[in-house]
PDB file of C-alpha atoms in Angstrom:
ATOM      1  CA  UNK A   1      19.861 -41.710  -0.313  1.00  0.00           C
ATOM      2  CA  UNK A   2      18.589 -41.246   3.313  1.00  0.00           C
ATOM      3  CA  UNK A   3      17.879 -44.842   4.294  1.00  0.00           C
ATOM      4  CA  UNK A   4      21.540 -45.358   5.036  1.00  0.00           C
ATOM      5  CA  UNK A   5      22.207 -42.349   6.913  1.00  0.00           C
ATOM      6  CA  UNK A   6      21.974 -41.331  10.602  1.00  0.00           C
ATOM      7  CA  UNK A   7      18.732 -40.619  12.461  1.00  0.00           C
ATOM      8  CA  UNK A   8      19.622 -36.908  12.654  1.00  0.00           C
ATOM      9  CA  UNK A   9      19.500 -36.849   8.920  1.00  0.00           C
ATOM     10  CA  UNK A  10      16.460 -39.087   8.474  1.00  0.00           C
ATOM     11  CA  UNK A  11      14.232 -37.192  10.934  1.00  0.00           C
ATOM     12  CA  UNK A  12      14.170 -33.931   8.803  1.00  0.00           C
ATOM     13  CA  UNK A  13      13.575 -35.953   5.734  1.00  0.00           C
ATOM     14  CA  UNK A  14      10.631 -37.730   7.300  1.00  0.00           C
ATOM     15  CA  UNK A  15       9.193 -34.287   8.244  1.00  0.00           C
ATOM     16  CA  UNK A  16       9.509 -32.842   4.746  1.00  0.00           C
ATOM     17  CA  UNK A  17       7.846 -35.985   3.263  1.00  0.00           C
ATOM     18  CA  UNK A  18       5.130 -35.693   5.688  1.00  0.00           C
ATOM     19  CA  UNK A  19       4.444 -32.141   4.569  1.00  0.00           C
ATOM     20  CA  UNK A  20       4.215 -33.356   0.961  1.00  0.00           C
ATOM     21  CA  UNK A  21       1.404 -35.628   1.796  1.00  0.00           C
ATOM     22  CA  UNK A  22      -0.906 -32.682   1.904  1.00  0.00           C
ATOM     23  CA  UNK A  23       0.308 -31.452  -1.386  1.00  0.00           C
ATOM     24  CA  UNK A  24      -2.457 -30.615  -4.079  1.00  0.00           C
ATOM     25  CA  UNK A  25      -0.454 -32.345  -6.781  1.00  0.00           C
ATOM     26  CA  UNK A  26      -1.428 -36.071  -6.725  1.00  0.00           C
ATOM     27  CA  UNK A  27       1.986 -37.154  -8.177  1.00  0.00           C
ATOM     28  CA  UNK A  28       3.803 -35.273  -5.421  1.00  0.00           C
ATOM     29  CA  UNK A  29       1.809 -37.059  -2.814  1.00  0.00           C
ATOM     30  CA  UNK A  30       2.347 -40.406  -4.519  1.00  0.00           C
ATOM     31  CA  UNK A  31       6.155 -40.027  -4.627  1.00  0.00           C
ATOM     32  CA  UNK A  32       6.444 -38.673  -1.113  1.00  0.00           C
ATOM     33  CA  UNK A  33       4.339 -41.774  -0.013  1.00  0.00           C
ATOM     34  CA  UNK A  34       6.914 -44.113  -1.954  1.00  0.00           C
ATOM     35  CA  UNK A  35       9.772 -42.376  -0.262  1.00  0.00           C
ATOM     36  CA  UNK A  36       8.366 -42.765   3.061  1.00  0.00           C
ATOM     37  CA  UNK A  37       7.763 -46.377   2.578  1.00  0.00           C
ATOM     38  CA  UNK A  38      11.423 -46.935   1.649  1.00  0.00           C
ATOM     39  CA  UNK A  39      12.628 -45.013   4.689  1.00  0.00           C
ATOM     40  CA  UNK A  40      10.187 -46.839   6.986  1.00  0.00           C
ATOM     41  CA  UNK A  41      11.770 -50.187   6.120  1.00  0.00           C
ATOM     42  CA  UNK A  42      14.853 -49.101   7.935  1.00  0.00           C
ATOM     43  CA  UNK A  43      13.620 -46.410  10.554  1.00  0.00           C
ATOM     44  CA  UNK A  44      10.283 -47.390  11.681  1.00  0.00           C
ATOM     45  CA  UNK A  45      10.736 -45.840  15.007  1.00  0.00           C
ATOM     46  CA  UNK A  46      10.916 -42.313  13.422  1.00  0.00           C
ATOM     47  CA  UNK A  47       7.399 -42.656  11.924  1.00  0.00           C
ATOM     48  CA  UNK A  48       5.529 -43.051  15.206  1.00  0.00           C
ATOM     49  CA  UNK A  49       4.744 -39.270  15.297  1.00  0.00           C
ATOM     50  CA  UNK A  50       3.139 -39.292  11.705  1.00  0.00           C
ATOM     51  CA  UNK A  51       1.027 -42.506  12.242  1.00  0.00           C
ATOM     52  CA  UNK A  52      -2.026 -40.402  12.435  1.00  0.00           C
ATOM     53  CA  UNK A  53      -1.367 -38.581   9.411  1.00  0.00           C
ATOM     54  CA  UNK A  54      -0.866 -41.903   7.691  1.00  0.00           C
ATOM     55  CA  UNK A  55      -4.241 -43.061   8.909  1.00  0.00           C
ATOM     56  CA  UNK A  56      -5.638 -40.158   7.178  1.00  0.00           C
ATOM     57  CA  UNK A  57      -3.903 -40.791   3.915  1.00  0.00           C
ATOM     58  CA  UNK A  58      -5.721 -44.085   3.690  1.00  0.00           C
ATOM     59  CA  UNK A  59      -8.739 -41.991   2.324  1.00  0.00           C
ATOM     60  CA  UNK A  60      -6.627 -40.427  -0.430  1.00  0.00           C
ATOM     61  CA  UNK A  61      -8.091 -40.601  -4.017  1.00  0.00           C
ATOM     62  CA  UNK A  62      -4.946 -42.139  -5.309  1.00  0.00           C
ATOM     63  CA  UNK A  63      -4.770 -45.910  -5.175  1.00  0.00           C
ATOM     64  CA  UNK A  64      -1.031 -46.101  -4.948  1.00  0.00           C
ATOM     65  CA  UNK A  65      -1.046 -43.710  -2.055  1.00  0.00           C
ATOM     66  CA  UNK A  66      -3.633 -45.779  -0.172  1.00  0.00           C
ATOM     67  CA  UNK A  67      -1.681 -49.022  -0.713  1.00  0.00           C
ATOM     68  CA  UNK A  68       1.653 -47.451   0.372  1.00  0.00           C
ATOM     69  CA  UNK A  69       0.063 -46.002   3.463  1.00  0.00           C
ATOM     70  CA  UNK A  70      -1.191 -49.292   4.442  1.00  0.00           C
ATOM     71  CA  UNK A  71       2.235 -50.869   4.196  1.00  0.00           C
ATOM     72  CA  UNK A  72       3.951 -48.094   6.189  1.00  0.00           C
ATOM     73  CA  UNK A  73       1.280 -48.218   8.917  1.00  0.00           C
ATOM     74  CA  UNK A  74       1.958 -52.089   9.090  1.00  0.00           C
ATOM     75  CA  UNK A  75       5.733 -51.476   9.248  1.00  0.00           C
ATOM     76  CA  UNK A  76       5.222 -49.082  12.141  1.00  0.00           C
ATOM     77  CA  UNK A  77       2.921 -51.544  13.932  1.00  0.00           C
ATOM     78  CA  UNK A  78       5.578 -54.348  13.508  1.00  0.00           C
ATOM     79  CA  UNK A  79       8.371 -52.191  14.475  1.00  0.00           C
ATOM     80  CA  UNK A  80       7.081 -50.220  17.261  1.00  0.00           C
ATOM     81  CA  UNK A  81       3.754 -52.076  18.406  1.00  0.00           C
ATOM     82  CA  UNK A  82       3.866 -50.448  21.922  1.00  0.00           C
ATOM     83  CA  UNK A  83       3.987 -46.906  20.665  1.00  0.00           C
ATOM     84  CA  UNK A  84       0.791 -46.696  18.560  1.00  0.00           C
ATOM     85  CA  UNK A  85      -2.808 -47.871  18.953  1.00  0.00           C
ATOM     86  CA  UNK A  86      -3.224 -51.004  16.766  1.00  0.00           C
ATOM     87  CA  UNK A  87      -4.478 -49.889  13.331  1.00  0.00           C
ATOM     88  CA  UNK A  88      -7.408 -52.757  13.277  1.00  0.00           C
ATOM     89  CA  UNK A  89     -10.159 -50.345  12.476  1.00  0.00           C
ATOM     90  CA  UNK A  90      -8.111 -48.616   9.658  1.00  0.00           C
ATOM     91  CA  UNK A  91      -7.241 -51.729   7.960  1.00  0.00           C
ATOM     92  CA  UNK A  92     -10.833 -53.159   8.191  1.00  0.00           C
ATOM     93  CA  UNK A  93     -12.212 -49.957   6.722  1.00  0.00           C
ATOM     94  CA  UNK A  94     -10.003 -50.525   3.704  1.00  0.00           C
ATOM     95  CA  UNK A  95     -11.516 -53.940   3.024  1.00  0.00           C
ATOM     96  CA  UNK A  96     -14.475 -51.982   1.607  1.00  0.00           C
ATOM     97  CA  UNK A  97     -12.260 -50.140  -0.768  1.00  0.00           C
ATOM     98  CA  UNK A  98     -13.233 -50.364  -4.488  1.00  0.00           C
ATOM     99  CA  UNK A  99      -9.713 -51.302  -5.729  1.00  0.00           C
ATOM    100  CA  UNK A 100      -8.817 -54.991  -5.111  1.00  0.00           C
ATOM    101  CA  UNK A 101      -5.033 -54.327  -4.669  1.00  0.00           C
ATOM    102  CA  UNK A 102      -5.899 -52.148  -1.784  1.00  0.00           C
ATOM    103  CA  UNK A 103      -8.295 -54.772  -0.171  1.00  0.00           C
ATOM    104  CA  UNK A 104      -5.562 -57.311  -0.735  1.00  0.00           C
ATOM    105  CA  UNK A 105      -2.989 -55.198   1.144  1.00  0.00           C
ATOM    106  CA  UNK A 106      -5.493 -54.531   3.926  1.00  0.00           C
ATOM    107  CA  UNK A 107      -6.315 -58.156   4.515  1.00  0.00           C
ATOM    108  CA  UNK A 108      -2.481 -59.034   4.532  1.00  0.00           C
ATOM    109  CA  UNK A 109      -1.795 -56.222   7.077  1.00  0.00           C
ATOM    110  CA  UNK A 110      -4.666 -57.431   9.155  1.00  0.00           C
ATOM    111  CA  UNK A 111      -3.210 -60.803   9.364  1.00  0.00           C
ATOM    112  CA  UNK A 112       0.248 -59.194  10.293  1.00  0.00           C
ATOM    113  CA  UNK A 113      -1.108 -56.979  13.106  1.00  0.00           C
ATOM    114  CA  UNK A 114      -3.169 -59.905  14.563  1.00  0.00           C
ATOM    115  CA  UNK A 115       0.306 -61.603  15.075  1.00  0.00           C
ATOM    116  CA  UNK A 116       1.922 -58.321  16.310  1.00  0.00           C
ATOM    117  CA  UNK A 117      -0.808 -57.858  18.780  1.00  0.00           C
ATOM    118  CA  UNK A 118      -1.890 -61.420  19.878  1.00  0.00           C
ATOM    119  CA  UNK A 119      -3.625 -60.058  23.038  1.00  0.00           C
ATOM    120  CA  UNK A 120      -5.531 -57.332  21.346  1.00  0.00           C
ATOM    121  CA  UNK A 121      -8.608 -59.647  21.081  1.00  0.00           C
ATOM    122  CA  UNK A 122      -9.441 -57.957  17.781  1.00  0.00           C
ATOM    123  CA  UNK A 123      -9.083 -60.619  15.275  1.00  0.00           C
ATOM    124  CA  UNK A 124     -12.316 -61.048  13.461  1.00  0.00           C
ATOM    125  CA  UNK A 125     -12.292 -64.368  11.405  1.00  0.00           C
ATOM    126  CA  UNK A 126     -15.445 -62.838   9.632  1.00  0.00           C
ATOM    127  CA  UNK A 127     -13.161 -60.338   7.865  1.00  0.00           C
ATOM    128  CA  UNK A 128     -11.003 -63.082   6.358  1.00  0.00           C
ATOM    129  CA  UNK A 129     -14.158 -65.322   5.466  1.00  0.00           C
ATOM    130  CA  UNK A 130     -15.541 -62.328   3.573  1.00  0.00           C
ATOM    131  CA  UNK A 131     -12.343 -61.868   1.764  1.00  0.00           C
ATOM    132  CA  UNK A 132     -12.332 -65.450   0.782  1.00  0.00           C
ATOM    133  CA  UNK A 133     -15.640 -64.715  -1.033  1.00  0.00           C
ATOM    134  CA  UNK A 134     -14.325 -61.612  -2.748  1.00  0.00           C
ATOM    135  CA  UNK A 135     -14.811 -61.398  -6.452  1.00  0.00           C
ATOM    136  CA  UNK A 136     -11.065 -60.745  -6.964  1.00  0.00           C
ATOM    137  CA  UNK A 137      -8.667 -63.547  -6.973  1.00  0.00           C
ATOM    138  CA  UNK A 138      -5.920 -61.366  -5.658  1.00  0.00           C
ATOM    139  CA  UNK A 139      -8.003 -60.651  -2.503  1.00  0.00           C
ATOM    140  CA  UNK A 140      -8.747 -64.304  -1.988  1.00  0.00           C
ATOM    141  CA  UNK A 141      -5.253 -65.440  -2.313  1.00  0.00           C
ATOM    142  CA  UNK A 142      -4.048 -62.766   0.015  1.00  0.00           C
ATOM    143  CA  UNK A 143      -6.688 -63.776   2.607  1.00  0.00           C
ATOM    144  CA  UNK A 144      -5.380 -67.363   2.332  1.00  0.00           C
ATOM    145  CA  UNK A 145      -1.750 -66.367   2.785  1.00  0.00           C
ATOM    146  CA  UNK A 146      -2.691 -64.346   5.821  1.00  0.00           C
ATOM    147  CA  UNK A 147      -4.746 -67.145   7.409  1.00  0.00           C
ATOM    148  CA  UNK A 148      -1.934 -69.559   6.802  1.00  0.00           C
ATOM    149  CA  UNK A 149       0.395 -67.385   8.784  1.00  0.00           C
ATOM    150  CA  UNK A 150      -2.133 -66.913  11.590  1.00  0.00           C
ATOM    151  CA  UNK A 151      -2.960 -70.484  11.884  1.00  0.00           C
ATOM    152  CA  UNK A 152       0.603 -71.024  13.448  1.00  0.00           C
ATOM    153  CA  UNK A 153      -0.297 -68.571  16.404  1.00  0.00           C
ATOM    154  CA  UNK A 154      -4.316 -68.809  16.400  1.00  0.00           C
ATOM    155  CA  UNK A 155      -4.929 -72.471  15.265  1.00  0.00           C
ATOM    156  CA  UNK A 156      -8.348 -72.815  16.633  1.00  0.00           C
ATOM    157  CA  UNK A 157      -9.411 -69.518  15.197  1.00  0.00           C
ATOM    158  CA  UNK A 158      -8.370 -70.337  11.757  1.00  0.00           C
ATOM    159  CA  UNK A 159      -9.466 -74.014  11.650  1.00  0.00           C
ATOM    160  CA  UNK A 160     -13.020 -73.284  10.974  1.00  0.00           C
ATOM    161  CA  UNK A 161     -12.237 -71.596   7.607  1.00  0.00           C
ATOM    162  CA  UNK A 162     -10.193 -74.416   6.122  1.00  0.00           C
ATOM    163  CA  UNK A 163     -13.351 -75.500   4.298  1.00  0.00           C
ATOM    164  CA  UNK A 164     -13.788 -72.062   2.807  1.00  0.00           C
ATOM    165  CA  UNK A 165     -10.182 -72.115   1.473  1.00  0.00           C
ATOM    166  CA  UNK A 166     -10.574 -75.702   0.199  1.00  0.00           C
ATOM    167  CA  UNK A 167     -13.701 -74.458  -1.710  1.00  0.00           C
ATOM    168  CA  UNK A 168     -11.851 -71.980  -3.656  1.00  0.00           C
ATOM    169  CA  UNK A 169     -10.164 -74.821  -5.570  1.00  0.00           C
ATOM    170  CA  UNK A 170     -12.880 -77.389  -5.477  1.00  0.00           C
ATOM    171  CA  UNK A 171     -13.948 -78.237  -8.220  1.00  0.00           C
ATOM    172  CA  UNK A 172     -10.798 -77.448 -10.059  1.00  0.00           C
ATOM    173  CA  UNK A 173     -10.839 -73.905 -11.460  1.00  0.00           C
ATOM    174  CA  UNK A 174      -9.060 -72.265 -14.318  1.00  0.00           C
ATOM    175  CA  UNK A 175      -5.832 -70.752 -13.226  1.00  0.00           C
ATOM    176  CA  UNK A 176      -6.074 -67.107 -14.143  1.00  0.00           C
ATOM    177  CA  UNK A 177      -4.667 -63.830 -12.805  1.00  0.00           C
ATOM    178  CA  UNK A 178      -1.226 -62.049 -12.829  1.00  0.00           C
ATOM    179  CA  UNK A 179       1.917 -64.227 -13.391  1.00  0.00           C
ATOM    180  CA  UNK A 180       2.300 -67.849 -14.457  1.00  0.00           C
ATOM    181  CA  UNK A 181      -0.625 -69.960 -13.226  1.00  0.00           C
ATOM    182  CA  UNK A 182      -2.480 -67.112 -11.630  1.00  0.00           C
ATOM    183  CA  UNK A 183      -3.302 -65.998  -8.103  1.00  0.00           C
ATOM    184  CA  UNK A 184      -4.575 -69.510  -7.253  1.00  0.00           C
ATOM    185  CA  UNK A 185      -0.883 -70.556  -6.992  1.00  0.00           C
ATOM    186  CA  UNK A 186      -0.735 -68.605  -3.661  1.00  0.00           C
ATOM    187  CA  UNK A 187      -3.837 -70.538  -2.389  1.00  0.00           C
ATOM    188  CA  UNK A 188      -2.008 -73.725  -3.062  1.00  0.00           C
ATOM    189  CA  UNK A 189       1.068 -72.695  -1.250  1.00  0.00           C
ATOM    190  CA  UNK A 190      -1.086 -71.558   1.751  1.00  0.00           C
ATOM    191  CA  UNK A 191      -2.923 -74.999   1.792  1.00  0.00           C
ATOM    192  CA  UNK A 192       0.577 -76.524   2.056  1.00  0.00           C
ATOM    193  CA  UNK A 193       1.358 -74.525   5.177  1.00  0.00           C
ATOM    194  CA  UNK A 194      -2.026 -75.397   6.763  1.00  0.00           C
ATOM    195  CA  UNK A 195      -1.548 -79.087   6.048  1.00  0.00           C
ATOM    196  CA  UNK A 196       1.606 -78.693   8.141  1.00  0.00           C
ATOM    197  CA  UNK A 197      -0.328 -76.816  10.879  1.00  0.00           C
ATOM    198  CA  UNK A 198      -3.324 -79.189  10.878  1.00  0.00           C
ATOM    199  CA  UNK A 199      -2.090 -82.817  10.101  1.00  0.00           C
ATOM    200  CA  UNK A 200      -5.539 -84.197  10.640  1.00  0.00           C
ATOM    201  CA  UNK A 201      -6.794 -81.901   7.814  1.00  0.00           C
ATOM    202  CA  UNK A 202      -3.862 -83.022   5.623  1.00  0.00           C
ATOM    203  CA  UNK A 203      -5.499 -85.855   3.677  1.00  0.00           C
ATOM    204  CA  UNK A 204      -8.218 -83.760   2.291  1.00  0.00           C
ATOM    205  CA  UNK A 205      -5.810 -80.793   1.514  1.00  0.00           C
ATOM    206  CA  UNK A 206      -3.697 -83.332  -0.354  1.00  0.00           C
ATOM    207  CA  UNK A 207      -6.623 -84.653  -2.096  1.00  0.00           C
ATOM    208  CA  UNK A 208      -7.387 -81.123  -3.450  1.00  0.00           C
ATOM    209  CA  UNK A 209      -3.805 -80.432  -4.431  1.00  0.00           C
ATOM    210  CA  UNK A 210      -3.437 -83.692  -6.338  1.00  0.00           C
ATOM    211  CA  UNK A 211      -6.396 -82.818  -8.565  1.00  0.00           C
ATOM    212  CA  UNK A 212      -4.646 -79.637  -9.611  1.00  0.00           C
ATOM    213  CA  UNK A 213      -2.071 -81.222 -11.804  1.00  0.00           C
ATOM    214  CA  UNK A 214      -3.179 -79.461 -15.018  1.00  0.00           C
ATOM    215  CA  UNK A 215      -1.471 -78.571 -18.335  1.00  0.00           C
ATOM    216  CA  UNK A 216       0.425 -75.689 -16.851  1.00  0.00           C
ATOM    217  CA  UNK A 217       3.764 -76.773 -15.652  1.00  0.00           C
ATOM    218  CA  UNK A 218       3.987 -73.662 -13.224  1.00  0.00           C
ATOM    219  CA  UNK A 219       0.854 -74.823 -11.513  1.00  0.00           C
ATOM    220  CA  UNK A 220       2.089 -78.416 -11.165  1.00  0.00           C
ATOM    221  CA  UNK A 221       5.357 -77.089  -9.668  1.00  0.00           C
ATOM    222  CA  UNK A 222       3.458 -74.996  -7.054  1.00  0.00           C
ATOM    223  CA  UNK A 223       1.188 -77.899  -6.243  1.00  0.00           C
ATOM    224  CA  UNK A 224       4.131 -79.991  -5.874  1.00  0.00           C
ATOM    225  CA  UNK A 225       5.676 -77.452  -3.502  1.00  0.00           C
ATOM    226  CA  UNK A 226       2.642 -77.527  -1.416  1.00  0.00           C
ATOM    227  CA  UNK A 227       2.561 -81.444  -1.337  1.00  0.00           C
ATOM    228  CA  UNK A 228       6.331 -81.465  -0.349  1.00  0.00           C
ATOM    229  CA  UNK A 229       5.456 -79.202   2.584  1.00  0.00           C
ATOM    230  CA  UNK A 230       2.954 -81.693   3.858  1.00  0.00           C
ATOM    231  CA  UNK A 231       5.237 -84.605   3.112  1.00  0.00           C
ATOM    232  CA  UNK A 232       2.788 -86.180   0.691  1.00  0.00           C
ATOM    233  CA  UNK A 233       4.801 -86.797  -2.408  1.00  0.00           C
ATOM    234  CA  UNK A 234       4.771 -90.307  -3.871  1.00  0.00           C
ATOM    235  CA  UNK A 235       8.156 -91.931  -2.935  1.00  0.00           C
ATOM    236  CA  UNK A 236       8.672 -93.551  -6.274  1.00  0.00           C
ATOM    237  CA  UNK A 237       8.168 -90.250  -8.028  1.00  0.00           C
ATOM    238  CA  UNK A 238      10.605 -88.588  -5.502  1.00  0.00           C
ATOM    239  CA  UNK A 239      13.378 -91.311  -6.091  1.00  0.00           C
ATOM    240  CA  UNK A 240      12.883 -90.825 -10.048  1.00  0.00           C
ATOM    241  CA  UNK A 241      13.294 -87.162  -9.619  1.00  0.00           C
ATOM    242  CA  UNK A 242      16.437 -87.359  -7.386  1.00  0.00           C
ATOM    243  CA  UNK A 243      18.070 -89.587 -10.046  1.00  0.00           C
ATOM    244  CA  UNK A 244      17.297 -87.017 -12.958  1.00  0.00           C
ATOM    245  CA  UNK A 245      18.459 -84.069 -10.864  1.00  0.00           C
ATOM    246  CA  UNK A 246      21.700 -85.858  -9.903  1.00  0.00           C
ATOM    247  CA  UNK A 247      22.315 -86.569 -13.722  1.00  0.00           C
ATOM    248  CA  UNK A 248      21.562 -82.944 -14.691  1.00  0.00           C
ATOM    249  CA  UNK A 249      23.923 -81.437 -11.980  1.00  0.00           C
ATOM    250  CA  UNK A 250      26.779 -83.816 -12.847  1.00  0.00           C
ATOM    251  CA  UNK A 251      26.367 -82.974 -16.590  1.00  0.00           C
ATOM    252  CA  UNK A 252      23.519 -80.632 -17.783  1.00  0.00           C
ATOM    253  CA  UNK A 253      23.984 -81.959 -21.393  1.00  0.00           C
ATOM    254  CA  UNK A 254      23.846 -85.727 -20.264  1.00  0.00           C
ATOM    255  CA  UNK A 255      21.825 -87.685 -22.862  1.00  0.00           C
ATOM    256  CA  UNK A 256      20.589 -90.133 -20.163  1.00  0.00           C
ATOM    257  CA  UNK A 257      19.278 -87.159 -17.967  1.00  0.00           C
ATOM    258  CA  UNK A 258      17.575 -85.600 -21.029  1.00  0.00           C
ATOM    259  CA  UNK A 259      16.080 -89.008 -21.960  1.00  0.00           C
ATOM    260  CA  UNK A 260      14.857 -89.600 -18.436  1.00  0.00           C
ATOM    261  CA  UNK A 261      13.390 -86.242 -18.206  1.00  0.00           C
ATOM    262  CA  UNK A 262      11.385 -86.456 -21.507  1.00  0.00           C
ATOM    263  CA  UNK A 263      10.077 -89.901 -20.428  1.00  0.00           C
ATOM    264  CA  UNK A 264       8.978 -88.951 -16.911  1.00  0.00           C
ATOM    265  CA  UNK A 265       5.481 -88.333 -15.731  1.00  0.00           C
ATOM    266  CA  UNK A 266       4.376 -84.772 -15.210  1.00  0.00           C
ATOM    267  CA  UNK A 267       4.509 -85.231 -11.318  1.00  0.00           C
ATOM    268  CA  UNK A 268       8.298 -86.243 -11.624  1.00  0.00           C
ATOM    269  CA  UNK A 269       9.012 -83.359 -14.008  1.00  0.00           C
ATOM    270  CA  UNK A 270       7.345 -81.010 -11.346  1.00  0.00           C
ATOM    271  CA  UNK A 271       9.717 -82.575  -8.527  1.00  0.00           C
ATOM    272  CA  UNK A 272      12.694 -82.155 -10.560  1.00  0.00           C
ATOM    273  CA  UNK A 273      11.939 -78.415 -11.129  1.00  0.00           C
ATOM    274  CA  UNK A 274      10.878 -78.014  -7.592  1.00  0.00           C
ATOM    275  CA  UNK A 275      14.264 -79.492  -6.269  1.00  0.00           C
ATOM    276  CA  UNK A 276      16.392 -77.390  -8.602  1.00  0.00           C
ATOM    277  CA  UNK A 277      14.513 -74.283  -7.576  1.00  0.00           C
ATOM    278  CA  UNK A 278      15.088 -75.087  -3.892  1.00  0.00           C
ATOM    279  CA  UNK A 279      18.905 -75.201  -4.724  1.00  0.00           C
ATOM    280  CA  UNK A 280      18.779 -71.774  -6.388  1.00  0.00           C
ATOM    281  CA  UNK A 281      17.230 -70.358  -3.193  1.00  0.00           C
ATOM    282  CA  UNK A 282      19.723 -72.098  -0.918  1.00  0.00           C
ATOM    283  CA  UNK A 283      22.530 -69.624  -0.096  1.00  0.00           C
ATOM    284  CA  UNK A 284      24.601 -72.618   1.204  1.00  0.00           C
ATOM    285  CA  UNK A 285      24.892 -73.950  -2.310  1.00  0.00           C
ATOM    286  CA  UNK A 286      25.739 -70.692  -4.074  1.00  0.00           C
ATOM    287  CA  UNK A 287      28.729 -72.329  -5.774  1.00  0.00           C
ATOM    288  CA  UNK A 288      26.363 -74.756  -7.357  1.00  0.00           C
ATOM    289  CA  UNK A 289      24.095 -72.063  -8.832  1.00  0.00           C
ATOM    290  CA  UNK A 290      25.785 -71.844 -12.314  1.00  0.00           C
ATOM    291  CA  UNK A 291      25.404 -75.592 -12.535  1.00  0.00           C
ATOM    292  CA  UNK A 292      21.641 -75.300 -11.548  1.00  0.00           C
ATOM    293  CA  UNK A 293      21.224 -72.529 -14.137  1.00  0.00           C
ATOM    294  CA  UNK A 294      22.705 -74.649 -16.929  1.00  0.00           C
ATOM    295  CA  UNK A 295      20.320 -77.507 -15.967  1.00  0.00           C
ATOM    296  CA  UNK A 296      17.461 -74.995 -16.292  1.00  0.00           C
ATOM    297  CA  UNK A 297      18.480 -73.942 -19.706  1.00  0.00           C
ATOM    298  CA  UNK A 298      18.803 -77.668 -20.870  1.00  0.00           C
ATOM    299  CA  UNK A 299      15.264 -78.268 -19.533  1.00  0.00           C
ATOM    300  CA  UNK A 300      13.964 -75.140 -21.303  1.00  0.00           C
ATOM    301  CA  UNK A 301      15.279 -76.451 -24.783  1.00  0.00           C
ATOM    302  CA  UNK A 302      13.548 -79.874 -24.074  1.00  0.00           C
ATOM    303  CA  UNK A 303      10.176 -78.288 -23.566  1.00  0.00           C
ATOM    304  CA  UNK A 304       9.429 -74.623 -24.348  1.00  0.00           C
ATOM    305  CA  UNK A 305       6.768 -74.827 -21.606  1.00  0.00           C
ATOM    306  CA  UNK A 306       9.574 -74.268 -19.142  1.00  0.00           C
ATOM    307  CA  UNK A 307      11.171 -71.321 -21.031  1.00  0.00           C
ATOM    308  CA  UNK A 308      10.237 -69.073 -18.030  1.00  0.00           C
ATOM    309  CA  UNK A 309      12.863 -71.010 -15.891  1.00  0.00           C
ATOM    310  CA  UNK A 310      15.789 -70.121 -18.026  1.00  0.00           C
TER     311      UNK A 310
END
């Protein structure tokens, strides 16, 4: 309720929730931290006075509290970087947490504050390299995501770990983890961004991505997304996909569209799905979304591997 209200209302709410962080009841502390996270999205400037308390919460026994505290500290650092000491040490300490999700959030936040404080001279590439060797794919994928973002502002710092990132998918690995295709999908997307930042590295990045066209359609789609970012998609496949998309959008029950989709190679199918997904995410084409949704439903009836799209 408070996030839409004036600062005079929010300030007492933050103070009250801050006091709840010391409550003996774990669930109370957790819910207070959740509420603080929501408020911080809109009022980061009001959280500067409680930054030190939040640093202390990073030692809480409750995993969710530690995760949320990381997020809020990151929000404060991004919203008011001049008002608090950069929480590098705090986030680095969380890299030793015994819970993968906490380590994952910590490495992502380290990447964020390294961008927020570019002159802090505290970026340790060793932290990221260590996370690439983590036994959790969640942590590995978060590290690659953070590195792909950092590469845009710290290209020479990130360049030495490209080999480490490629090694994660070389040789091809079983795609496991949460969600379709697993956490390795985020690694593929990060490689796509790195291929844009480092054109000279693009050929070997492309080589790795092209080997990942396994039986999982979701994996193929995300590999295609990464290849599109690098502009490394086969022109003939792209032309074939454009033709199928045009037919589907003109008439989602078109017999020709269905026949061409069924006969298409996996790479072409992945391009069709990627193009349709991009149209869903494009707010300029909002009037087209019902048509795109109908095309997805048609595709899911052709092949139940694509049911998640509908």
